[in-house]
CSV table of C-alpha atoms and ligand atoms in Angstrom, one decimal:
chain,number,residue,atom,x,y,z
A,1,UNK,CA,31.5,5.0,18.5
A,2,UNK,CA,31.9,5.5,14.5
A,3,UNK,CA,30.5,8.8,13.6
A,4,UNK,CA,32.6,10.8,16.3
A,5,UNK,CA,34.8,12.8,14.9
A,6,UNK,CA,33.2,12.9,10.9
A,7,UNK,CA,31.0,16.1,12.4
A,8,UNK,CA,27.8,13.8,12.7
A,9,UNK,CA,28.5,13.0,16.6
A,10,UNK,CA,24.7,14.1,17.0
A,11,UNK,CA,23.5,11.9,14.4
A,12,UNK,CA,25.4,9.6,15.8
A,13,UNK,CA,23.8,9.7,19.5
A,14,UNK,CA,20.7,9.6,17.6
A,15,UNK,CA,21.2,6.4,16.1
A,16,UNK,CA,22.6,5.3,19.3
A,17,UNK,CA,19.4,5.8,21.0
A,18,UNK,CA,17.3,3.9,18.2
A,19,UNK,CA,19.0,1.0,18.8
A,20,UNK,CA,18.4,1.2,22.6
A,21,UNK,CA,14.2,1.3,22.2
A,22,UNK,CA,14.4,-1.5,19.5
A,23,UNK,CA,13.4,0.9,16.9
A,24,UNK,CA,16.7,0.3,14.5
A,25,UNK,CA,15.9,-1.1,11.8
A,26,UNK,CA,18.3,-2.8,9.3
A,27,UNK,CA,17.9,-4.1,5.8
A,28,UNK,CA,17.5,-8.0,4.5
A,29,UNK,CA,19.3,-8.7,1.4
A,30,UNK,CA,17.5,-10.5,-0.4
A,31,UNK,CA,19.2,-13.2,-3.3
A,32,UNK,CA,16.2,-14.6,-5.0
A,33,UNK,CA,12.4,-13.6,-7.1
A,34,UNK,CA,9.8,-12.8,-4.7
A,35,UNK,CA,8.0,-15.7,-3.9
A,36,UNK,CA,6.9,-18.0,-1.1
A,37,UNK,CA,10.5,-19.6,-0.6
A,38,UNK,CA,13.0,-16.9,-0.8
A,39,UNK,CA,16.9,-16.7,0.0
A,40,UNK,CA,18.7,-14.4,2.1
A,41,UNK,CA,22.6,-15.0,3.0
A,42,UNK,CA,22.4,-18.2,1.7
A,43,UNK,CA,19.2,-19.4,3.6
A,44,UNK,CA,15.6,-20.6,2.4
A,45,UNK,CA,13.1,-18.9,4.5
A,46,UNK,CA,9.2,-18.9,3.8
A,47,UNK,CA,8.2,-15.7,3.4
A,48,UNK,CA,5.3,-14.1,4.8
A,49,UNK,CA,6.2,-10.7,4.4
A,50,UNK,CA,6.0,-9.6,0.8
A,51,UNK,CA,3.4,-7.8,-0.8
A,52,UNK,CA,3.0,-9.4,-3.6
A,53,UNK,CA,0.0,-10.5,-2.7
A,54,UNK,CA,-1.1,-12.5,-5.8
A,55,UNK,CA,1.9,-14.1,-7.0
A,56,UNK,CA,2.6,-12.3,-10.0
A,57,UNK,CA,6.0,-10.4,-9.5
A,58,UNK,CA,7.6,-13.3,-10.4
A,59,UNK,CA,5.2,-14.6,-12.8
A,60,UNK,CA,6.5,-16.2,-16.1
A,61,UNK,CA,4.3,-13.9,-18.7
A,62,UNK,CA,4.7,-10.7,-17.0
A,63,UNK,CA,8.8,-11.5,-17.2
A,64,UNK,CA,8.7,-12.3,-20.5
A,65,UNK,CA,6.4,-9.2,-21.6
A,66,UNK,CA,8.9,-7.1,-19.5
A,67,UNK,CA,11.7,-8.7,-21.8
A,68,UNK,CA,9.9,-8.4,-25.2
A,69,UNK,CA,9.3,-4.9,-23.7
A,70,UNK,CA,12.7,-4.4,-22.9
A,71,UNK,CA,14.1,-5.7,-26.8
A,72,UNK,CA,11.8,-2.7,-28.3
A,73,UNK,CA,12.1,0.0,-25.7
A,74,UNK,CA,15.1,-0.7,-24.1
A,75,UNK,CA,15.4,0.2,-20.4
A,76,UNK,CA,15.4,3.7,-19.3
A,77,UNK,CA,12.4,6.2,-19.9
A,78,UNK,CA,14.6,8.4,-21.3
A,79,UNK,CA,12.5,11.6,-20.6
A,80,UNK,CA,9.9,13.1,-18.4
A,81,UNK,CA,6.3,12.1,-19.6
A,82,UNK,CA,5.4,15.8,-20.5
A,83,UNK,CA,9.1,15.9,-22.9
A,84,UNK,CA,9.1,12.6,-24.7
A,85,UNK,CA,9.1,9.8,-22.7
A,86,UNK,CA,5.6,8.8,-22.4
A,87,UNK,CA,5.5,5.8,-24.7
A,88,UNK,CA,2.9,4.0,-26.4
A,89,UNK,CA,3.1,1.3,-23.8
A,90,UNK,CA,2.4,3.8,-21.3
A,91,UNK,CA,-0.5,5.1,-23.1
A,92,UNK,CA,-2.1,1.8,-23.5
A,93,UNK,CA,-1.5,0.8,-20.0
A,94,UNK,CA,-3.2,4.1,-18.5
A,95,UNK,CA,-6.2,3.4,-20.9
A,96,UNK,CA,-6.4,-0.1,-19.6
A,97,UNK,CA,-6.5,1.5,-16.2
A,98,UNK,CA,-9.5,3.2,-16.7
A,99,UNK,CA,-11.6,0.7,-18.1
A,100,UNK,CA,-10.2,-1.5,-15.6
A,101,UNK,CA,-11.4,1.0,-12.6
A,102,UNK,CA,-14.6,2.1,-14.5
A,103,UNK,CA,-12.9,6.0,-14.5
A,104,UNK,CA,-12.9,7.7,-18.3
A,105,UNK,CA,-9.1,8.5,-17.9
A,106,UNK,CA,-6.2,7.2,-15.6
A,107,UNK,CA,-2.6,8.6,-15.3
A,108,UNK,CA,0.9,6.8,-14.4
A,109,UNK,CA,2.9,7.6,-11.7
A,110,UNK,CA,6.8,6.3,-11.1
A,111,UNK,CA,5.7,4.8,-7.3
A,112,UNK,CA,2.6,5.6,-5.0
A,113,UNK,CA,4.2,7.9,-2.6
A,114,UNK,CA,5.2,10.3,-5.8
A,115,UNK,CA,1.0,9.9,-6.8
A,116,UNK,CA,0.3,10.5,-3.4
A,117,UNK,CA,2.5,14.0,-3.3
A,118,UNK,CA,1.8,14.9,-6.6
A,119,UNK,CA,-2.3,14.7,-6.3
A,120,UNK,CA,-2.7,16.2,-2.9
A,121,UNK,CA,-0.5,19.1,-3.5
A,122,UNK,CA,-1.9,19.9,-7.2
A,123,UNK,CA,-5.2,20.1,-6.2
A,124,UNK,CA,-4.8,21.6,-2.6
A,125,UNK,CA,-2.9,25.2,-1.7
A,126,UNK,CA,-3.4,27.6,0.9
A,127,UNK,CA,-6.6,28.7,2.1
A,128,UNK,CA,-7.4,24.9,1.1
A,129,UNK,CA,-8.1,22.2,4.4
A,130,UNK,CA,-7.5,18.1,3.8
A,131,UNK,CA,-8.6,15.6,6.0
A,132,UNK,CA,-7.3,12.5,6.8
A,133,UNK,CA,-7.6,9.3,8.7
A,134,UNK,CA,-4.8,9.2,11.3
A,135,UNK,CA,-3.5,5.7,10.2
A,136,UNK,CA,-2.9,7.0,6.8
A,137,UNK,CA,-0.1,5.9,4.8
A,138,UNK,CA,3.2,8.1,6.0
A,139,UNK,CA,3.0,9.5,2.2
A,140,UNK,CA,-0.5,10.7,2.0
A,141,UNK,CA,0.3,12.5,5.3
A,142,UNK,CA,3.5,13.8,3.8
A,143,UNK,CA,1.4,15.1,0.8
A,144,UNK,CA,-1.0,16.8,2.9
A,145,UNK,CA,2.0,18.7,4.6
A,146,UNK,CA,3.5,19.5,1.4
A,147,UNK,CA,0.7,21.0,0.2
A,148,UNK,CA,0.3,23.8,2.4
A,149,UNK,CA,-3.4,23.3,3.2
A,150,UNK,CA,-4.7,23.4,6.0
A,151,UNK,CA,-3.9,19.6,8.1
A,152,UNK,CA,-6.4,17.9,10.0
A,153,UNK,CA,-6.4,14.4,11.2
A,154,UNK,CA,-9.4,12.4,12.2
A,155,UNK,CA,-9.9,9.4,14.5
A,156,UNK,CA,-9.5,6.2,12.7
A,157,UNK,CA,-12.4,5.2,10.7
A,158,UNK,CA,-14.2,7.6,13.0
A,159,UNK,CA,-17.3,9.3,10.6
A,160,UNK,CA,-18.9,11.4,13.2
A,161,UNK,CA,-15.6,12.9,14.3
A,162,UNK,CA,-14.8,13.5,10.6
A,163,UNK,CA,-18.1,15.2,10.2
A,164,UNK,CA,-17.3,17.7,13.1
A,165,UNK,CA,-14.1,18.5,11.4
A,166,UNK,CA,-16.1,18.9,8.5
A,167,UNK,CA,-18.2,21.5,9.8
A,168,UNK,CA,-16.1,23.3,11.3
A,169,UNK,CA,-14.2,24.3,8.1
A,170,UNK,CA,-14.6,27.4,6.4
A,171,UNK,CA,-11.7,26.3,3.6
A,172,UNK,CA,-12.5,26.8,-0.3
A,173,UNK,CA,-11.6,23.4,-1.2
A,174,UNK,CA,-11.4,20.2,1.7
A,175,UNK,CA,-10.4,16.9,0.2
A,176,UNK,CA,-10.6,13.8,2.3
A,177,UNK,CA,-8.3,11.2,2.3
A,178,UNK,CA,-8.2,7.5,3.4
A,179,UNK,CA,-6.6,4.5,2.7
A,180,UNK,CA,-9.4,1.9,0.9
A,181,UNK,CA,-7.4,-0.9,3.0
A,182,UNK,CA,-5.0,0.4,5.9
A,183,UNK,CA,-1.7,-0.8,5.3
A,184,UNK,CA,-0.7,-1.6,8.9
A,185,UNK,CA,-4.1,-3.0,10.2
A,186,UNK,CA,-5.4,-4.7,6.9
A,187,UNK,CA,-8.8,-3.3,7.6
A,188,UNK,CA,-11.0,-1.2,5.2
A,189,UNK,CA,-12.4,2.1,5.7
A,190,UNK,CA,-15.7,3.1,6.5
A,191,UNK,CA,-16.2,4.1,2.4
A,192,UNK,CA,-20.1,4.3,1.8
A,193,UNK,CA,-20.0,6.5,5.2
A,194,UNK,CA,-17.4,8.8,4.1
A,195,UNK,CA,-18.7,9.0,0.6
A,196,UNK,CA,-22.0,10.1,2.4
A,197,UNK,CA,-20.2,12.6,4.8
A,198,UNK,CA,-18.4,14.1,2.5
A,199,UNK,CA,-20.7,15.1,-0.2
A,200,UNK,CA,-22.8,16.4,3.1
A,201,UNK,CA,-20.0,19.3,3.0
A,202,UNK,CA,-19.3,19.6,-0.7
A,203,UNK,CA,-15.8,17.7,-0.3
A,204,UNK,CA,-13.8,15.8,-2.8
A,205,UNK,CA,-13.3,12.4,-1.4
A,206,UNK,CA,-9.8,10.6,-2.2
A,207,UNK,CA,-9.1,6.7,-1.6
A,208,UNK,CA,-5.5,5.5,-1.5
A,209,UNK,CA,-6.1,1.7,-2.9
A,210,UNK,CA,-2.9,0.2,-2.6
A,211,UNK,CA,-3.9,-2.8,-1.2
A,212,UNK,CA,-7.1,-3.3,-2.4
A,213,UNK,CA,-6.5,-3.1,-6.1
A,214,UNK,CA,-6.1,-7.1,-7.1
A,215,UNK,CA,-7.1,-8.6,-4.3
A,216,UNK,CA,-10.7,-6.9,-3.7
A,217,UNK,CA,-13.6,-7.3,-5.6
A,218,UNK,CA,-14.8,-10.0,-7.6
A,219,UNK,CA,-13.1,-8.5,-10.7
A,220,UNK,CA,-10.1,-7.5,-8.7
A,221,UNK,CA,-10.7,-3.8,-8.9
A,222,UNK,CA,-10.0,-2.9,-5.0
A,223,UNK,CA,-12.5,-1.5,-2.3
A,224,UNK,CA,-14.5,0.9,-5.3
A,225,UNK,CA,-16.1,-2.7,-6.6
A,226,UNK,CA,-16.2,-3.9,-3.2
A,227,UNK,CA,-18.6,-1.2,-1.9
A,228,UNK,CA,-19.8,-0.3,-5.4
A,229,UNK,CA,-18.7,3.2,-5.7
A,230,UNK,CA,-18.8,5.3,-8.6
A,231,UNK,CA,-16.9,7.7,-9.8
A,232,UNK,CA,-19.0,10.6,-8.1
A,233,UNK,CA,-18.7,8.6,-5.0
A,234,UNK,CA,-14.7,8.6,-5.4
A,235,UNK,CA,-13.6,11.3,-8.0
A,236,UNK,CA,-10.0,10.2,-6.9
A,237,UNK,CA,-9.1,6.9,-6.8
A,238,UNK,CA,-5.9,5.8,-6.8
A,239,UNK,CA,-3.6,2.4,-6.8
A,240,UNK,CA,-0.3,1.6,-6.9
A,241,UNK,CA,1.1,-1.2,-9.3
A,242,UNK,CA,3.9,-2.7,-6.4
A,243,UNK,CA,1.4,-4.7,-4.7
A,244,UNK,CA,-0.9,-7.1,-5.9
A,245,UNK,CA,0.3,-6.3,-9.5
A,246,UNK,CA,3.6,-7.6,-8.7
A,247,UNK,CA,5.0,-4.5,-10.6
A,248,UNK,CA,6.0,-1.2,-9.9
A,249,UNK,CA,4.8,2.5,-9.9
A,250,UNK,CA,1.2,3.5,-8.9
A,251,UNK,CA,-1.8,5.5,-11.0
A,252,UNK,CA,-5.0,7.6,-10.5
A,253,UNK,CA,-8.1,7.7,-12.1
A,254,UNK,CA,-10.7,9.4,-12.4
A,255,UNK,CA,-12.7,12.5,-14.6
A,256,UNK,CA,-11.1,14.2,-17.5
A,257,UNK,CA,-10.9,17.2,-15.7
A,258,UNK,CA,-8.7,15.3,-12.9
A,259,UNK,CA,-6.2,14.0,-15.0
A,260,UNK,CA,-5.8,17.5,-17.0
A,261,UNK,CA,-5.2,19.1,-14.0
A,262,UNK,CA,-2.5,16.4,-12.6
A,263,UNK,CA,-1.0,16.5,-16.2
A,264,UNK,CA,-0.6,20.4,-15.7
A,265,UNK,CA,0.1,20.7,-11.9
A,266,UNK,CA,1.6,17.5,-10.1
A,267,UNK,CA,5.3,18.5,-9.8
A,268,UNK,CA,5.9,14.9,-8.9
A,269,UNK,CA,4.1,13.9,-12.3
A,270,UNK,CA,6.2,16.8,-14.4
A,271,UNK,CA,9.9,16.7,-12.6
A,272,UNK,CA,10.5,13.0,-13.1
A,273,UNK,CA,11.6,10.5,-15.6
A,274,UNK,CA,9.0,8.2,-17.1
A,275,UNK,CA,8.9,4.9,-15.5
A,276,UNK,CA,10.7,2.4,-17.6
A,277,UNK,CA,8.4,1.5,-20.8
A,278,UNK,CA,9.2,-2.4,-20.4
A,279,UNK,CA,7.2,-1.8,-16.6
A,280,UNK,CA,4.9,-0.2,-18.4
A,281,UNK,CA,3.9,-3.7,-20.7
A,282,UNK,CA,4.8,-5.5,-17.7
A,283,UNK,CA,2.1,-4.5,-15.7
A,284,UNK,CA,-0.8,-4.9,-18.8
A,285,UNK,CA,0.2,-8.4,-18.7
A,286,UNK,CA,-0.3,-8.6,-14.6
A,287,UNK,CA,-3.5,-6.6,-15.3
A,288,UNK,CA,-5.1,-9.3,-17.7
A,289,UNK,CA,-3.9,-11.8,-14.9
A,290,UNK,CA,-5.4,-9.9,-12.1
A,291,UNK,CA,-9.0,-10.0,-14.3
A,292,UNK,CA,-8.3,-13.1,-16.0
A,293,UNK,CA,-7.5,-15.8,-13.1
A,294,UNK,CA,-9.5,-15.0,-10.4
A,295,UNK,CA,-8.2,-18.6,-8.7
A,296,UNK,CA,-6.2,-16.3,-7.0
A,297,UNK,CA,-8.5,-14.6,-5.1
A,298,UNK,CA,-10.0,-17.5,-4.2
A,299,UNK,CA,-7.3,-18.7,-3.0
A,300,UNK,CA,-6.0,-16.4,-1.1
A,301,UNK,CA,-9.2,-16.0,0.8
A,302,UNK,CA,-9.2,-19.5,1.6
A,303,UNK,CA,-5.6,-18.6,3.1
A,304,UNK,CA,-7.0,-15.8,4.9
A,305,UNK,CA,-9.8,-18.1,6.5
A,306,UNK,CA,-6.9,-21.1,7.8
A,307,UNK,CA,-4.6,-18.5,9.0
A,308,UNK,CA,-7.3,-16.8,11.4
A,309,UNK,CA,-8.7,-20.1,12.3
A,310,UNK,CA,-5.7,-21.4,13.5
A,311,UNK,CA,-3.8,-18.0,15.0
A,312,UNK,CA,-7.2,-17.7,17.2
A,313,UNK,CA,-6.9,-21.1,18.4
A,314,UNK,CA,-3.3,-20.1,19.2
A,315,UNK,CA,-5.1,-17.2,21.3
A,316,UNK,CA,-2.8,-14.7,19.1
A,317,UNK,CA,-4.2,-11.4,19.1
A,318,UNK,CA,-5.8,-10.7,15.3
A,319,UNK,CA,-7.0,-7.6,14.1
A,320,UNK,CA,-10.3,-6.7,12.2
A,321,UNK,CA,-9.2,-7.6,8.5
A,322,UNK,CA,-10.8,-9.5,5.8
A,323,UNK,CA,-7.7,-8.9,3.7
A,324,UNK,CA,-4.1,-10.3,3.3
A,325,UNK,CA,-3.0,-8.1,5.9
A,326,UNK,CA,-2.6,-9.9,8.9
A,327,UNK,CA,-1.4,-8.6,11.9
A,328,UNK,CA,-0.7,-10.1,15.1
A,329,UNK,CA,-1.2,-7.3,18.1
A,330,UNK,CA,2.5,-7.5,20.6
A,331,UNK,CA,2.6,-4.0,21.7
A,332,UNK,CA,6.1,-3.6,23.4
A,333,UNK,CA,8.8,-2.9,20.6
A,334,UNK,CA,11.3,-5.4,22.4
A,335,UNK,CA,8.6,-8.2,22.5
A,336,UNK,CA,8.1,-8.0,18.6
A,337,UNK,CA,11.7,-8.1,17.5
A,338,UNK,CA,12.1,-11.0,19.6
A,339,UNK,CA,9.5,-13.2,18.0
A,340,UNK,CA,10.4,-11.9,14.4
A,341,UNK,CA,14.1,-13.1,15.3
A,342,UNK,CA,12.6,-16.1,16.4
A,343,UNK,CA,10.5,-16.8,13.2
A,344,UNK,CA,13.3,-16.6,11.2
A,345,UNK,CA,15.7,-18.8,13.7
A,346,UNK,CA,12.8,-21.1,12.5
A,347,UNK,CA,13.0,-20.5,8.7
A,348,UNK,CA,10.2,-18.3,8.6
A,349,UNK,CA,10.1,-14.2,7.4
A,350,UNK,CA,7.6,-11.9,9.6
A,351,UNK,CA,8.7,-8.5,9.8
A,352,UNK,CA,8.1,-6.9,12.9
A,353,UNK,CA,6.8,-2.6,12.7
A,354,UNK,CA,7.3,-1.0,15.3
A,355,UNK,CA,6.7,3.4,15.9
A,356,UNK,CA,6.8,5.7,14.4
A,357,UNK,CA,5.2,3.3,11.5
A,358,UNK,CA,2.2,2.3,14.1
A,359,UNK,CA,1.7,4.1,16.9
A,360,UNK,CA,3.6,4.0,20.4
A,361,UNK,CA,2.5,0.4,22.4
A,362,UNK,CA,1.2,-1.2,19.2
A,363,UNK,CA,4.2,-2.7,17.6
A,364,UNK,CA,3.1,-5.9,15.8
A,365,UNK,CA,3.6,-9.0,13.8
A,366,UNK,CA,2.9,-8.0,9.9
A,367,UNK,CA,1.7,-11.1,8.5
A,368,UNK,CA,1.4,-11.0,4.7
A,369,UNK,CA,-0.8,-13.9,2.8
A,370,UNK,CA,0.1,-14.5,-1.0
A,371,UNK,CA,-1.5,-16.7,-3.4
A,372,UNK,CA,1.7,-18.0,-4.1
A,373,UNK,CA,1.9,-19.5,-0.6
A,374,UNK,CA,0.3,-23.3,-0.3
A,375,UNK,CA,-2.4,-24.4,2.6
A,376,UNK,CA,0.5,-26.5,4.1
A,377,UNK,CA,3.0,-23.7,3.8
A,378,UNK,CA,0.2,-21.5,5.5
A,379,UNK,CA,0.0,-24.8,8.6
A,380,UNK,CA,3.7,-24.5,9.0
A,381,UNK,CA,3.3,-20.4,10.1
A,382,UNK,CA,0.9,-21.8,12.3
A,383,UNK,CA,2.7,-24.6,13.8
A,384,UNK,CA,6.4,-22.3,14.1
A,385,UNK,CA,3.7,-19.1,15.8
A,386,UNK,CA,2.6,-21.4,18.3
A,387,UNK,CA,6.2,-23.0,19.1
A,388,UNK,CA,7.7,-19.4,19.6
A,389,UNK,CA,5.1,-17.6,21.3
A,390,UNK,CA,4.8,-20.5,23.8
A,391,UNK,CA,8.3,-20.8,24.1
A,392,UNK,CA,8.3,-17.0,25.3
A,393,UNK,CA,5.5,-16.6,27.2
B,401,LIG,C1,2.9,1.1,-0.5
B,401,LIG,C2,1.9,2.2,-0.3
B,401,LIG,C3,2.1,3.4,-1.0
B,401,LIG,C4,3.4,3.7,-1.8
B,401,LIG,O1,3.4,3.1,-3.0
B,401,LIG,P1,4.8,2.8,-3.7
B,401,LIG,O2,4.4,2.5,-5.1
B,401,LIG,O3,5.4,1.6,-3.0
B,401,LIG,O4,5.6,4.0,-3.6
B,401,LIG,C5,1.1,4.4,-0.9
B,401,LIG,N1,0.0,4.2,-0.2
B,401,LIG,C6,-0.2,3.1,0.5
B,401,LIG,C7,-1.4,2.9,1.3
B,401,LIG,C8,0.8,2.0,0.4
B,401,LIG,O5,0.6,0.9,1.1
């Protein structure tokens, strides 16, 4: 076995033993724009596992406003935001933001998972407790550890066991945090619940909106429009720009007082070079997109409607989502690599997660829906799901 012998022989078994459960997992490469049609070693596949949910990583006036971008700023950031690198660009992009979200301020991060780190752990220390949903996203948990609060985890969507939690806490501060839409399930949280429970027990109460920002909401601005929550309802919302932006890096918004505090504490806000200025004008072009052509919702939840249609008539097993999340339910590990390695024999790209990403027994089919994908494109899913899945049965 390689790895003997270089002094990682028990990394080495390790690896060995992911392979054996089907939990190895290995990287695409990938030659072409995201986009229904992509390429990878030379092959067209349709892909329905990006999310770029409405099309617009690819699209032509966020390229060229990343190019104009580009011609002015260059590429790197060239500093940390708090030095010099936070750019005009940046600065109109965060105001943007905030009226987009309804929030008086809103601050840039470089990704999600370095918001997610640096919010949690600069408003949360010792003697502090967070809760969270136990399907969060693998950074908010992370955050929560890194903070050094107190950890708790709740039942999915579960209010009254949240409330228990609640009670039971004698910490100074107790933040809870959910994902607005959950990335693996593609269903929403219980929001106007948690909003209720948690101002029962003088909590702050923070939504991770990474899928919900673009795609939610008539306006587009994520699972705060859908349930018509303000900002005393959320004081921390935050999105990432990777999704159904089509862009990259992630921001929070919310009060004054917030974003002072992130600018003075987050230590993944502070330690890190800005992201790229020509990402920055990028993504104000995918934001008047987002608001401007809301075709795209519309679209995409006529998608959503064919592709549970026609997956229930297949007697696939769905999950409770509204959202361009799709998930088909496969449980053993083995089971769902098979059919993914099927689908693409077929010309068609559905990953398959498997634990530690979901839990033990619930590996699954992640079915992504995009705008960009046509009605007849969505009918060929169908038709290769039910050749496979009979073929295996
Ligand atoms: C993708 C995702 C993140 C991380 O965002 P990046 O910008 O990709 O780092 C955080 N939270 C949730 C719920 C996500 O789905």
């Amino acid at each position: 076995m390689s790895g003997l012998g270089d002094g990682f022989s028990d990394l080495a078994e390790q690896l060995a033993a992911r392979k054996q459960q089907h939990l190895y997992r290995s990287r695409l490469i990938t030659e072409t724009a995201q986009g229904a049609d992509i390429r990878i070693g030379g092959q067209s596949y349709l892909n329905f596992c990006s999310n770029d949910y409405l099309g617009l990583a690819n699209h032509p006036q966020v390229v060229a406003s990343f190019q104009k971008a580009a011609d002015h700023y260059g590429v790197g950031g060239g500093a940390s935001h708090l030095v010099n690198g936070h750019s005009a660009v940046h600065h109109e992009l965060e105001e943007a933001l905030a009226e987009f979200t309804g929030r008086p301020r809103a601050l840039l991060f470089s990704t999600g998972y370095m918001a997610n780190l640096g919010i949690i752990s600069a408003l949360l220390g010792r003697g502090d407790a967070v809760f969270q949903d136990r399907l969060n996203h693998a950074s908010l948990l992370d955050a929560g550890l890194l903070s050094g609060a107190r950890f708790q985890r709740f039942k999915h969507a579960d209010v009254s066991d949240l409330d228990k939690k609640l009670s039971a806490s004698a910490a100074r501060r107790k933040l809870v945090v959910t994902d607005g839409v959950f990335s693996m399930d593609g269903d929403l949280a219980p929001l106007p619940e948690l909003v209720q429970v948690t101002q029962k027990h003088n909590g702050w109460l923070m939504v991770d909106d990474a899928h919900g920002f673009g795609c939610l909401g008539e306006q587009g601005q994520g699972c705060a429009e859908y349930f018509n929550l303000d900002q005393q309802q959320v004081p921390v919302l935050m999105g990432t720009l990777g999704k159904g932006f089509g862009t990259a890096g992630a921001f929070v918004a919310g009060s004054d007082t917030l974003i002072e505090t992130l600018i003075q504490q987050a230590r993944s806000y502070i330690y890190t070079t800005a992201m790229p200025p020509a990402v920055a004008a990028a993504s104000l072009t995918s934001l008047q997109l987002v608001q401007s052509e809301s075709w795209r919702r519309e679209k995409l939840s006529a998608l959503i409607a064919q592709f549970r249609r026609g997956a229930e008539q297949l007697g696939l097993e769905l999950m409770a989502s509204q959202t361009p999340i799709q998930p088909i339910m496969v449980g053993d590990s083995e089971r769902a690599v098979q059919l993914s390695n099927a689908l693409k024999a077929a010309g068609v790209l559905v990953t398959a997660i498997r634990p530690p990403t979901v839990p033990a027994g619930t590996a699954r089919l992640r079915v992504t829906l995009s705008a960009s994908h046509s009605e007849q494109q969505v009918g060929q899913l169908l038709d290769v799901l039910a050749r496979v899945t009979g073929e295996s049965k």
